[in-house]
mmCIF file of C-alpha atoms in Angstrom:
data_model
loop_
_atom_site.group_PDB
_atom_site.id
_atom_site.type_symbol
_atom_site.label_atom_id
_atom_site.label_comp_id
_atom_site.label_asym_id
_atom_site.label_seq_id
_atom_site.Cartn_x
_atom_site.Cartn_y
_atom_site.Cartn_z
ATOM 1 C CA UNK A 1 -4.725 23.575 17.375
ATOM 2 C CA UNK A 2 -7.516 21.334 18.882
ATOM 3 C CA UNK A 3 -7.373 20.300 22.499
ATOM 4 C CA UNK A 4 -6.089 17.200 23.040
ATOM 5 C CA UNK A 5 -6.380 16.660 26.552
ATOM 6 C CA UNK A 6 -4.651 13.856 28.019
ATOM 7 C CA UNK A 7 -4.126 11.807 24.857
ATOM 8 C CA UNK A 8 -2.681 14.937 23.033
ATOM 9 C CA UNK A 9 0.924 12.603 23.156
ATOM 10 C CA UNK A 10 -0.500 9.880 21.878
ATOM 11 C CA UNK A 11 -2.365 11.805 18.736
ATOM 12 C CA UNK A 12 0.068 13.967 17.861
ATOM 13 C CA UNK A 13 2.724 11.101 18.021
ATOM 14 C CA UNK A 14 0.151 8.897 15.441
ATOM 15 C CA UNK A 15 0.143 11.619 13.086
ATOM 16 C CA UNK A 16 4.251 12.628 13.002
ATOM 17 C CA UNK A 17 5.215 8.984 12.408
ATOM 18 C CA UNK A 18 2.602 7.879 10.052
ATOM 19 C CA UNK A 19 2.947 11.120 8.309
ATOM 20 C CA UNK A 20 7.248 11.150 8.008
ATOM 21 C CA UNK A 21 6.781 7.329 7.206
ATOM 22 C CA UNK A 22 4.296 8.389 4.035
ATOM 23 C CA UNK A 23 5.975 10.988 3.441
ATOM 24 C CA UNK A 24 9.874 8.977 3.228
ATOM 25 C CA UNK A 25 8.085 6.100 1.084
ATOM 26 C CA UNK A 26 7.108 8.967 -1.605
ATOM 27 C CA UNK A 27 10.595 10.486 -1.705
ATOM 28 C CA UNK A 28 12.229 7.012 -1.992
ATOM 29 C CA UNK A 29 9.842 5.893 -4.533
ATOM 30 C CA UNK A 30 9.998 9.150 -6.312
ATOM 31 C CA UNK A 31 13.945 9.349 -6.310
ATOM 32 C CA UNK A 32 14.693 5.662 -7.474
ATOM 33 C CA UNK A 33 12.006 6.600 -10.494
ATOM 34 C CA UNK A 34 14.416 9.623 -11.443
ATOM 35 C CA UNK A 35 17.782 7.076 -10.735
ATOM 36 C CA UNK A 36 17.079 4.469 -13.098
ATOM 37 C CA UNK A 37 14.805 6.502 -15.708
ATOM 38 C CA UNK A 38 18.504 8.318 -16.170
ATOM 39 C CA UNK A 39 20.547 4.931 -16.028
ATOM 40 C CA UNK A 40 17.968 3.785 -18.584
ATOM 41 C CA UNK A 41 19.172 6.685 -20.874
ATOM 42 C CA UNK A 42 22.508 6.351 -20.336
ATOM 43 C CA UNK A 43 22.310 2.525 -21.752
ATOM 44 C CA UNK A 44 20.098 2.913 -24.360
ATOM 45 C CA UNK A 45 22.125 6.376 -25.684
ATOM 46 C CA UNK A 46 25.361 3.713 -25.289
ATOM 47 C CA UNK A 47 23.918 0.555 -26.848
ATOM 48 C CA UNK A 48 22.432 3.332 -29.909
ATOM 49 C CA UNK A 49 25.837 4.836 -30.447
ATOM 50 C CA UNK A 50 27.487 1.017 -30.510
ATOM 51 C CA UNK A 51 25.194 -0.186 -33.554
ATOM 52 C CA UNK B 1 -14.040 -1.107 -21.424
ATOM 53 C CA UNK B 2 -13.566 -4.862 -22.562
ATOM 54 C CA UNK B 3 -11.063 -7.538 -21.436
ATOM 55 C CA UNK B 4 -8.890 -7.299 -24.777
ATOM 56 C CA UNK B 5 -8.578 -3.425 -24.151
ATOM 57 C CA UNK B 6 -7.162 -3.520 -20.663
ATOM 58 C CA UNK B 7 -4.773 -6.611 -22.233
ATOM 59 C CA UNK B 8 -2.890 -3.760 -24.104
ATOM 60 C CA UNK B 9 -1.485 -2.197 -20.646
ATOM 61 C CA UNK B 10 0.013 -5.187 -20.356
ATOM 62 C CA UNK B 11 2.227 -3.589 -23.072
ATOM 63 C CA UNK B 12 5.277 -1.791 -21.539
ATOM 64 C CA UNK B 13 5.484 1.039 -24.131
ATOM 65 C CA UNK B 14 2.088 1.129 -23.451
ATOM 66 C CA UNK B 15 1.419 1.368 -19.320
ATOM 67 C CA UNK B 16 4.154 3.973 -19.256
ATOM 68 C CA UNK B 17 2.566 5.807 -22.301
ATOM 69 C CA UNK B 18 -0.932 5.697 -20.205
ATOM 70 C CA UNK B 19 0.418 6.576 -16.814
ATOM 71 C CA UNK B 20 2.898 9.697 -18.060
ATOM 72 C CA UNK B 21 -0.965 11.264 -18.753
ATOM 73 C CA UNK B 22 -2.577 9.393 -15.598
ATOM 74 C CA UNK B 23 -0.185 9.459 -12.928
ATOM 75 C CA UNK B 24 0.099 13.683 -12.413
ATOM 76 C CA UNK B 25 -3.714 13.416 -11.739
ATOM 77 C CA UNK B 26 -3.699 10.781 -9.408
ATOM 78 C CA UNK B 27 -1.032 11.705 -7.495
ATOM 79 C CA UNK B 28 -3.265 15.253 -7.246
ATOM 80 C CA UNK B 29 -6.169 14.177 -6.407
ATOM 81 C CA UNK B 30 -4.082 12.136 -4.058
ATOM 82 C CA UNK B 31 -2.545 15.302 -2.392
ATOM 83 C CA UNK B 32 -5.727 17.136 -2.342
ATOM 84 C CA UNK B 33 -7.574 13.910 -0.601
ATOM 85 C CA UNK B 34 -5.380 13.104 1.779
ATOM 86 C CA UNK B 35 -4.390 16.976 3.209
ATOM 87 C CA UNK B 36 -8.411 18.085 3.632
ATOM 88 C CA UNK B 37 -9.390 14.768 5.085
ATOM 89 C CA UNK B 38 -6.615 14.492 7.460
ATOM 90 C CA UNK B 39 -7.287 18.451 8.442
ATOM 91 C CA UNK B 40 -10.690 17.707 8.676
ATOM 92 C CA UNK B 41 -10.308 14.871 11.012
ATOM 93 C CA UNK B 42 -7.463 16.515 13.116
ATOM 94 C CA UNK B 43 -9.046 20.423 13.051
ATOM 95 C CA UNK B 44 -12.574 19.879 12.659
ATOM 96 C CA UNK B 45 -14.276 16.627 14.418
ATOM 97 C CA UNK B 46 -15.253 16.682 18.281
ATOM 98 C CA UNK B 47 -13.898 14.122 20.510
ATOM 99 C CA UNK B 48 -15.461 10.590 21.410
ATOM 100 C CA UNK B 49 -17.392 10.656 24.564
ATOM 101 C CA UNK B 50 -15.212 6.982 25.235
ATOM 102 C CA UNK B 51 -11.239 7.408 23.334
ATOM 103 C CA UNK B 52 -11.738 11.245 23.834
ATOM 104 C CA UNK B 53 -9.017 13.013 21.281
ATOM 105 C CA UNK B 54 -7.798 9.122 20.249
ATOM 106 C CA UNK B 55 -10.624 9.107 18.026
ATOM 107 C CA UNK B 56 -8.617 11.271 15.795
ATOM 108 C CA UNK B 57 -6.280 8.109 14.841
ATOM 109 C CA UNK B 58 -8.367 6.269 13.336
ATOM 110 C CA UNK B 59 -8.216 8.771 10.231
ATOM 111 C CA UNK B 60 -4.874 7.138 9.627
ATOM 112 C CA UNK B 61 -5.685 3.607 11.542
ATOM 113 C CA UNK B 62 -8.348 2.660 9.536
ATOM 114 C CA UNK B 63 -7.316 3.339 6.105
ATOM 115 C CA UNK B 64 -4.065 2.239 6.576
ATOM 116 C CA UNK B 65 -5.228 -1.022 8.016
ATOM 117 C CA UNK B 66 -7.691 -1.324 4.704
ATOM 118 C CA UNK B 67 -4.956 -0.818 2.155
ATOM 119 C CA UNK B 68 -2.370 -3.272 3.842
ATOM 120 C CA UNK B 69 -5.374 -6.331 3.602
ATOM 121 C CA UNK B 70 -6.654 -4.921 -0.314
ATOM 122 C CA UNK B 71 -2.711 -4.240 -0.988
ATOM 123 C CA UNK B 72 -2.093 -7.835 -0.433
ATOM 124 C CA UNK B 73 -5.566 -8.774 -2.659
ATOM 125 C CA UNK B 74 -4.662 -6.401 -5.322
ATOM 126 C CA UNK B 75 -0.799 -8.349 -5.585
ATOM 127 C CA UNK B 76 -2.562 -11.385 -5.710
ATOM 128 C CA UNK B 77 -4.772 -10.607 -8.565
ATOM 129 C CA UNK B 78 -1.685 -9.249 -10.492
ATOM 130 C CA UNK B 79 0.426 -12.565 -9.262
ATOM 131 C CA UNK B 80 -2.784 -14.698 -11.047
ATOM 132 C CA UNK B 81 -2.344 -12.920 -14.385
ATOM 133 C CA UNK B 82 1.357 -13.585 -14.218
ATOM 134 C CA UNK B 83 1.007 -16.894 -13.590
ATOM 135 C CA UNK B 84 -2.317 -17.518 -16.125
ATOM 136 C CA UNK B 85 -0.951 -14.775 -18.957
ATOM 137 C CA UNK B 86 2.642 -14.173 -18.394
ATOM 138 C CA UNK B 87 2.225 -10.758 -18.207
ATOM 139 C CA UNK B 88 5.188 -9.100 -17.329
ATOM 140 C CA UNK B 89 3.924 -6.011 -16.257
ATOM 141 C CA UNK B 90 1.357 -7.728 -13.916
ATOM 142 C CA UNK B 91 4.262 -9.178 -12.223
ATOM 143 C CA UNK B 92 6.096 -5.876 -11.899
ATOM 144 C CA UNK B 93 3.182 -4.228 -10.384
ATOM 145 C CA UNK B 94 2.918 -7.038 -7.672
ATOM 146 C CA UNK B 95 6.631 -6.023 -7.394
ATOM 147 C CA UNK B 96 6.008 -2.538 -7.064
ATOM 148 C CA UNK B 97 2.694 -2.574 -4.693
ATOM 149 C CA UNK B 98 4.703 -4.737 -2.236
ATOM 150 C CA UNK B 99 6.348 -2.005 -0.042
ATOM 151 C CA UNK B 100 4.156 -0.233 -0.328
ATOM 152 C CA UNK B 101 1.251 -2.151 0.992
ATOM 153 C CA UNK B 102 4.090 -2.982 3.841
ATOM 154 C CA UNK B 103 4.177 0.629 4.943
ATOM 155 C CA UNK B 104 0.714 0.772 5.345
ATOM 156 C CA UNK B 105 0.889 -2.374 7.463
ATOM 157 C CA UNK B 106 3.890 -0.294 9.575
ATOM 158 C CA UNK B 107 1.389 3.218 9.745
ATOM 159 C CA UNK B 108 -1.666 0.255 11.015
ATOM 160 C CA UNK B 109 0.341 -1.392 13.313
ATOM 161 C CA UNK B 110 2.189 1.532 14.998
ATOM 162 C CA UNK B 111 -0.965 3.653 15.175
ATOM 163 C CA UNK B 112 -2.896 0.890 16.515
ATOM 164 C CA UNK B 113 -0.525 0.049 18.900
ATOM 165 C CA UNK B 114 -0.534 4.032 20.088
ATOM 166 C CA UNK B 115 -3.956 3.814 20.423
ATOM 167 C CA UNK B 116 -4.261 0.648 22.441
ATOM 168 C CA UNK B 117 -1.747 2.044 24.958
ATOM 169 C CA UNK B 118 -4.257 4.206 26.998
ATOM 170 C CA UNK B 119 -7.454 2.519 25.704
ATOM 171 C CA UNK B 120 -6.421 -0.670 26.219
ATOM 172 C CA UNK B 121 -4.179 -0.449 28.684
ATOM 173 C CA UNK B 122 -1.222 -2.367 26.261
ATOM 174 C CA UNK B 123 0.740 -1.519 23.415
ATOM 175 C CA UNK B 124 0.130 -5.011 22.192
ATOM 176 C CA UNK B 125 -2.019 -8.039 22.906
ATOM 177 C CA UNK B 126 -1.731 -11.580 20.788
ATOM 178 C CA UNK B 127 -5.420 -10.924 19.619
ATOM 179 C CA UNK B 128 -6.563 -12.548 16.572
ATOM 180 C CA UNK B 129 -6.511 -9.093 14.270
ATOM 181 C CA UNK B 130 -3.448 -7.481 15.732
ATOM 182 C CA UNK B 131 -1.192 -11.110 15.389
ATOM 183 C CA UNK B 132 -2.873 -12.164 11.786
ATOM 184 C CA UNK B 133 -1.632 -8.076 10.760
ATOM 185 C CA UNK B 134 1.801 -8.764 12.346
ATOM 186 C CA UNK B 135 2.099 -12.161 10.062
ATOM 187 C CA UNK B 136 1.103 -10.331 7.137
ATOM 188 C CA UNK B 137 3.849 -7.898 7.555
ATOM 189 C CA UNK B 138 6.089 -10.575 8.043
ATOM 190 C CA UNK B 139 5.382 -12.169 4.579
ATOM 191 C CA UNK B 140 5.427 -8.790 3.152
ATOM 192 C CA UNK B 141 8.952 -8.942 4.091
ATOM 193 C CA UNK B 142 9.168 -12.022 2.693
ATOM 194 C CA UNK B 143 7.891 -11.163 -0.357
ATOM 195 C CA UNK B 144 10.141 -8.428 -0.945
ATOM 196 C CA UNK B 145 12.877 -9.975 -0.434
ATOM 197 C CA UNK B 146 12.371 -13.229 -2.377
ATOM 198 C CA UNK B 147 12.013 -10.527 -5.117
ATOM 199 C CA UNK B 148 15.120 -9.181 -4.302
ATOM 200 C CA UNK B 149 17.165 -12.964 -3.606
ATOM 201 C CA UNK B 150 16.327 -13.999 -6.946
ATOM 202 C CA UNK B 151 18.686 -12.946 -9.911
ATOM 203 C CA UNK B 152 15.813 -13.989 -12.706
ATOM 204 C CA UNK B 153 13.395 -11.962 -13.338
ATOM 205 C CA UNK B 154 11.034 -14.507 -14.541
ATOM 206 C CA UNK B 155 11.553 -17.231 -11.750
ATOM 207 C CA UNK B 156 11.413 -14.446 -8.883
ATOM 208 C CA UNK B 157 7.981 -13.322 -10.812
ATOM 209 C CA UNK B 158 7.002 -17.581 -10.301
ATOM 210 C CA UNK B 159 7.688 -17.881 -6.561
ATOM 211 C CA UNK B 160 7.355 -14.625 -5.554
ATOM 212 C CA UNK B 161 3.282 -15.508 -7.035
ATOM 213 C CA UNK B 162 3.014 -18.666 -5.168
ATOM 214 C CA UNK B 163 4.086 -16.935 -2.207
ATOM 215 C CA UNK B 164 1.561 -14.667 -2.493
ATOM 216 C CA UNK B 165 -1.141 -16.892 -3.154
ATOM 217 C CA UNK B 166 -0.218 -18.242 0.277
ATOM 218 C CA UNK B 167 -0.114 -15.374 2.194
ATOM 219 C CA UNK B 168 -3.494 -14.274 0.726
ATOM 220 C CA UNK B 169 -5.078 -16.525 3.858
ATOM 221 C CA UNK B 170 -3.601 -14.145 6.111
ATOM 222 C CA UNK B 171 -4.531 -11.119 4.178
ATOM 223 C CA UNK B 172 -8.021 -12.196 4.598
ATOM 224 C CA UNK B 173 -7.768 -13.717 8.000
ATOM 225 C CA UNK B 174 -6.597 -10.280 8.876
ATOM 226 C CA UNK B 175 -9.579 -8.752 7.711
ATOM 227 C CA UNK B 176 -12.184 -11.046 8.868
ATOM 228 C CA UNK B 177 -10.249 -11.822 11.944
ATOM 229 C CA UNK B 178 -12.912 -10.125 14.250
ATOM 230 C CA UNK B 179 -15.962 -11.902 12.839
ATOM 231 C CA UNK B 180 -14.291 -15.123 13.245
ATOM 232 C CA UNK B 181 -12.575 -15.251 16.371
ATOM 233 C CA UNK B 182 -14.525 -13.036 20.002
ATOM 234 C CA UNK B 183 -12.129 -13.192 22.248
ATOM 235 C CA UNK B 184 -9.797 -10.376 21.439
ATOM 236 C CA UNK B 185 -9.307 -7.334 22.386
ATOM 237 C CA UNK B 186 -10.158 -5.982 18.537
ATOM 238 C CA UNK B 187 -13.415 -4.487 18.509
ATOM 239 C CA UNK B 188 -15.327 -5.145 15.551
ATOM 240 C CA UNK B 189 -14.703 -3.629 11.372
ATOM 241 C CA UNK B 190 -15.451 -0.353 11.609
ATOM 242 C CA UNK B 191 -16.062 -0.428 7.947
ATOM 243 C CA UNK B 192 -19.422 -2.078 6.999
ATOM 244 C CA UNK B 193 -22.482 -1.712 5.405
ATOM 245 C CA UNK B 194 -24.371 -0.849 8.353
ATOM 246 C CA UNK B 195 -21.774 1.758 9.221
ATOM 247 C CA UNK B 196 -24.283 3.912 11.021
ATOM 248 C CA UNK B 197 -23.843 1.409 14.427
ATOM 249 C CA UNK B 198 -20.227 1.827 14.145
ATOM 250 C CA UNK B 199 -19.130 5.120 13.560
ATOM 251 C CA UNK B 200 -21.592 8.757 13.954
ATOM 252 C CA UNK B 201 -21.896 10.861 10.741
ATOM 253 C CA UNK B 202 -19.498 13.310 12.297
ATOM 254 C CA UNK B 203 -16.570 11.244 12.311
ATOM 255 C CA UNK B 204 -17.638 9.475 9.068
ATOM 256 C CA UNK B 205 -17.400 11.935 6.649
ATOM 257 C CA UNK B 206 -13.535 13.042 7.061
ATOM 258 C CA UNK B 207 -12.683 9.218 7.523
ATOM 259 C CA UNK B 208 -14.352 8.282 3.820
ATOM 260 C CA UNK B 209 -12.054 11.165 2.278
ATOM 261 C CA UNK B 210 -9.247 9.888 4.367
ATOM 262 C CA UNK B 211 -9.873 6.576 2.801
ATOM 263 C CA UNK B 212 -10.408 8.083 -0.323
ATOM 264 C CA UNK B 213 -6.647 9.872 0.101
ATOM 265 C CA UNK B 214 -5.235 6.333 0.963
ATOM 266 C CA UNK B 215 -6.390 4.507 -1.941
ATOM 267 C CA UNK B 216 -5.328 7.505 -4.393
ATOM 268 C CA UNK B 217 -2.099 7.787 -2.829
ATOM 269 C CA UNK B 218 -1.588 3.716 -3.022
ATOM 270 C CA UNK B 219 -2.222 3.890 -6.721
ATOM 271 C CA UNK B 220 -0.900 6.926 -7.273
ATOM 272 C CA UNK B 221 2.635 4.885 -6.210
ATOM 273 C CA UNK B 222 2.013 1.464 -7.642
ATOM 274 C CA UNK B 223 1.687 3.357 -11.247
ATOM 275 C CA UNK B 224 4.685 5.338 -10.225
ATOM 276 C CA UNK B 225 6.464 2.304 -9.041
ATOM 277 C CA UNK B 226 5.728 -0.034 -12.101
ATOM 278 C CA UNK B 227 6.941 2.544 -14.244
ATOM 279 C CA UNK B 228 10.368 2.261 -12.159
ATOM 280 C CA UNK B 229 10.051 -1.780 -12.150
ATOM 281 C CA UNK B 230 9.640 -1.793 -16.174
ATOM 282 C CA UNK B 231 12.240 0.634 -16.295
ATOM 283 C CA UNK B 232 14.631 -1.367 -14.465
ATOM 284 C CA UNK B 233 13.763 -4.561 -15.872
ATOM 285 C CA UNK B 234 14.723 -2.998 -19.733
ATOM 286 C CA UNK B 235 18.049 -1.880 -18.336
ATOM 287 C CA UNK B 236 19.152 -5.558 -17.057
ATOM 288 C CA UNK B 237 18.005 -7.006 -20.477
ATOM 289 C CA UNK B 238 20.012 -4.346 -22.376
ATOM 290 C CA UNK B 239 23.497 -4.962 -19.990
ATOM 291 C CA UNK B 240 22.809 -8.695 -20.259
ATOM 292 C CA UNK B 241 22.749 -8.802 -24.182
ATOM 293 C CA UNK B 242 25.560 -5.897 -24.322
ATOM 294 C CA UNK B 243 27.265 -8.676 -21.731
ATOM 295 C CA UNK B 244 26.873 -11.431 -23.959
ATOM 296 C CA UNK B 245 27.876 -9.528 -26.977
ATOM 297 C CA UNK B 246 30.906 -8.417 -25.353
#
């Protein structure tokens, strides 16, 4: 761990929110990709077995 | 490659074809970016002899700040082929880039705002750069949720462009912000062609693969995104005709 010094609130503090922010607008994009690729399937499997 | 063969990812079937062999790489080389430039810039790079240890922000400052302004440009190239082509996949990747380029807005204002607190002296200040990046948050929000107000697809895609087209002044007011206006508290791009009187070698280096991480991780989610947008797009077609069959 570098030193910091005086500022080491301020760095550290940059780094946890931009990080937890990058890192919640992956899971949220990644877990709406998996919802509606499976609601996709579910329709199309429906509207195939209807004719 | 020629204009006619980028037309074809226009194609649905197409784009998602492409980006199911694209987007795993990407999103690597995203990963691998992002982790050794942050580590280098954290770990490895000496303090300024003026911020001190603040330096270290702008390895997420900077880059954030650059993708929230080329965000914006990118949306409004994709918002021009809607409009000119009727492309819907051009549309749905304006769609998808959105919140994206409004997170990195968030990381440049927050970080910036950290950082002016003990060099500055303020968290805030109604400078030129920092209020022209607040309004382009604000239409960010606006974009998204015209997207969301609108029930049809195809009219959301029309104002949703038009909006964007309009908000492109700020985008680009927020970028040149600093050459334009000298009485803020901004100081100038530290981005330029004559980088070498803005930032030493030292701290140069890590920031360039920090950028580098930024822009693969911003594409790396617009493909993934788009994918989601198409995706959702063929699902309310298919209930609307079942709907109307019914």
């Amino acid at each position: 761990m570098p030193d910091l010094g005086k500022y080491a609130e301020a760095v550290l503090s940059s780094y946890a929110i931009s990080i937890a922010i990058i890192i919640g607008l992956i899971v949220v994009s990644v877990m709406r990709a998996n919802r509606v690729n499976k609601q996709l399937q579910e329709i199309e499997n429906k509207v195939k077995n209807n004719g | 490659m020629n204009l006619n063969t980028l037309w074809a990812y226009a194609n649905p079937k197409k784009f998602i074809q492409t980006t199911d062999r694209v987007l795993p790489w990407v999103a690597g080389l995203a990963a691998l970016a992002l982790v050794l430039g942050l580590i280098w810039g954290f770990f490895f790079t000496p303090e300024d002899y003026r911020q001190g240890s603040t330096v270290k922000i702008i390895y997420l400052h900077v880059p954030s700040a650059l993708m929230a302004i080329n965000a914006w440009l990118m949306m409004l190239v994709t918002s021009l082929v809607w409009i000119v082509r009727r492309h819907h996949v051009s549309a749905l990747a304006a769609r998808a880039a959105a919140p994206v380029g409004m997170v990195m807005t968030v990381i440049a204002l927050i970080t910036g705002a950290i950082w002016g607190q003990p060099m500055w002296g303020t968290w805030w200040a109604w400078d030129p750069r920092l209020t022209s990046f607040l309004i382009l948050f604000l239409f960010y929000l606006g974009y998204i949720a015209l997207w969301e107000a609108i029930e049809n697809d195809d009219t959301a895609a029309d104002l949703t462009s038009i909006l964007c087209l309009v908000g492109s002044v700020f985008a680009l007011l927020s970028r040149y912000a600093v050459n334009f206006w000298n009485q803020g508290l901004h100081q100038g791009a530290s981005l330029s062609l004559d980088k070498e009187e803005n930032v030493a070698d030292v701290f140069w280096y890590p920031l360039l693969v920090c950028i580098a991480g930024f822009v693969l991780l911003f594409v790396a989610l617009v493909l993934l995104r788009t994918r989601t947008e198409i995706r959702a797009r063929r699902m309310r077609v298919l209930l609307a005709r079942e709907r109307m069959g019914a």
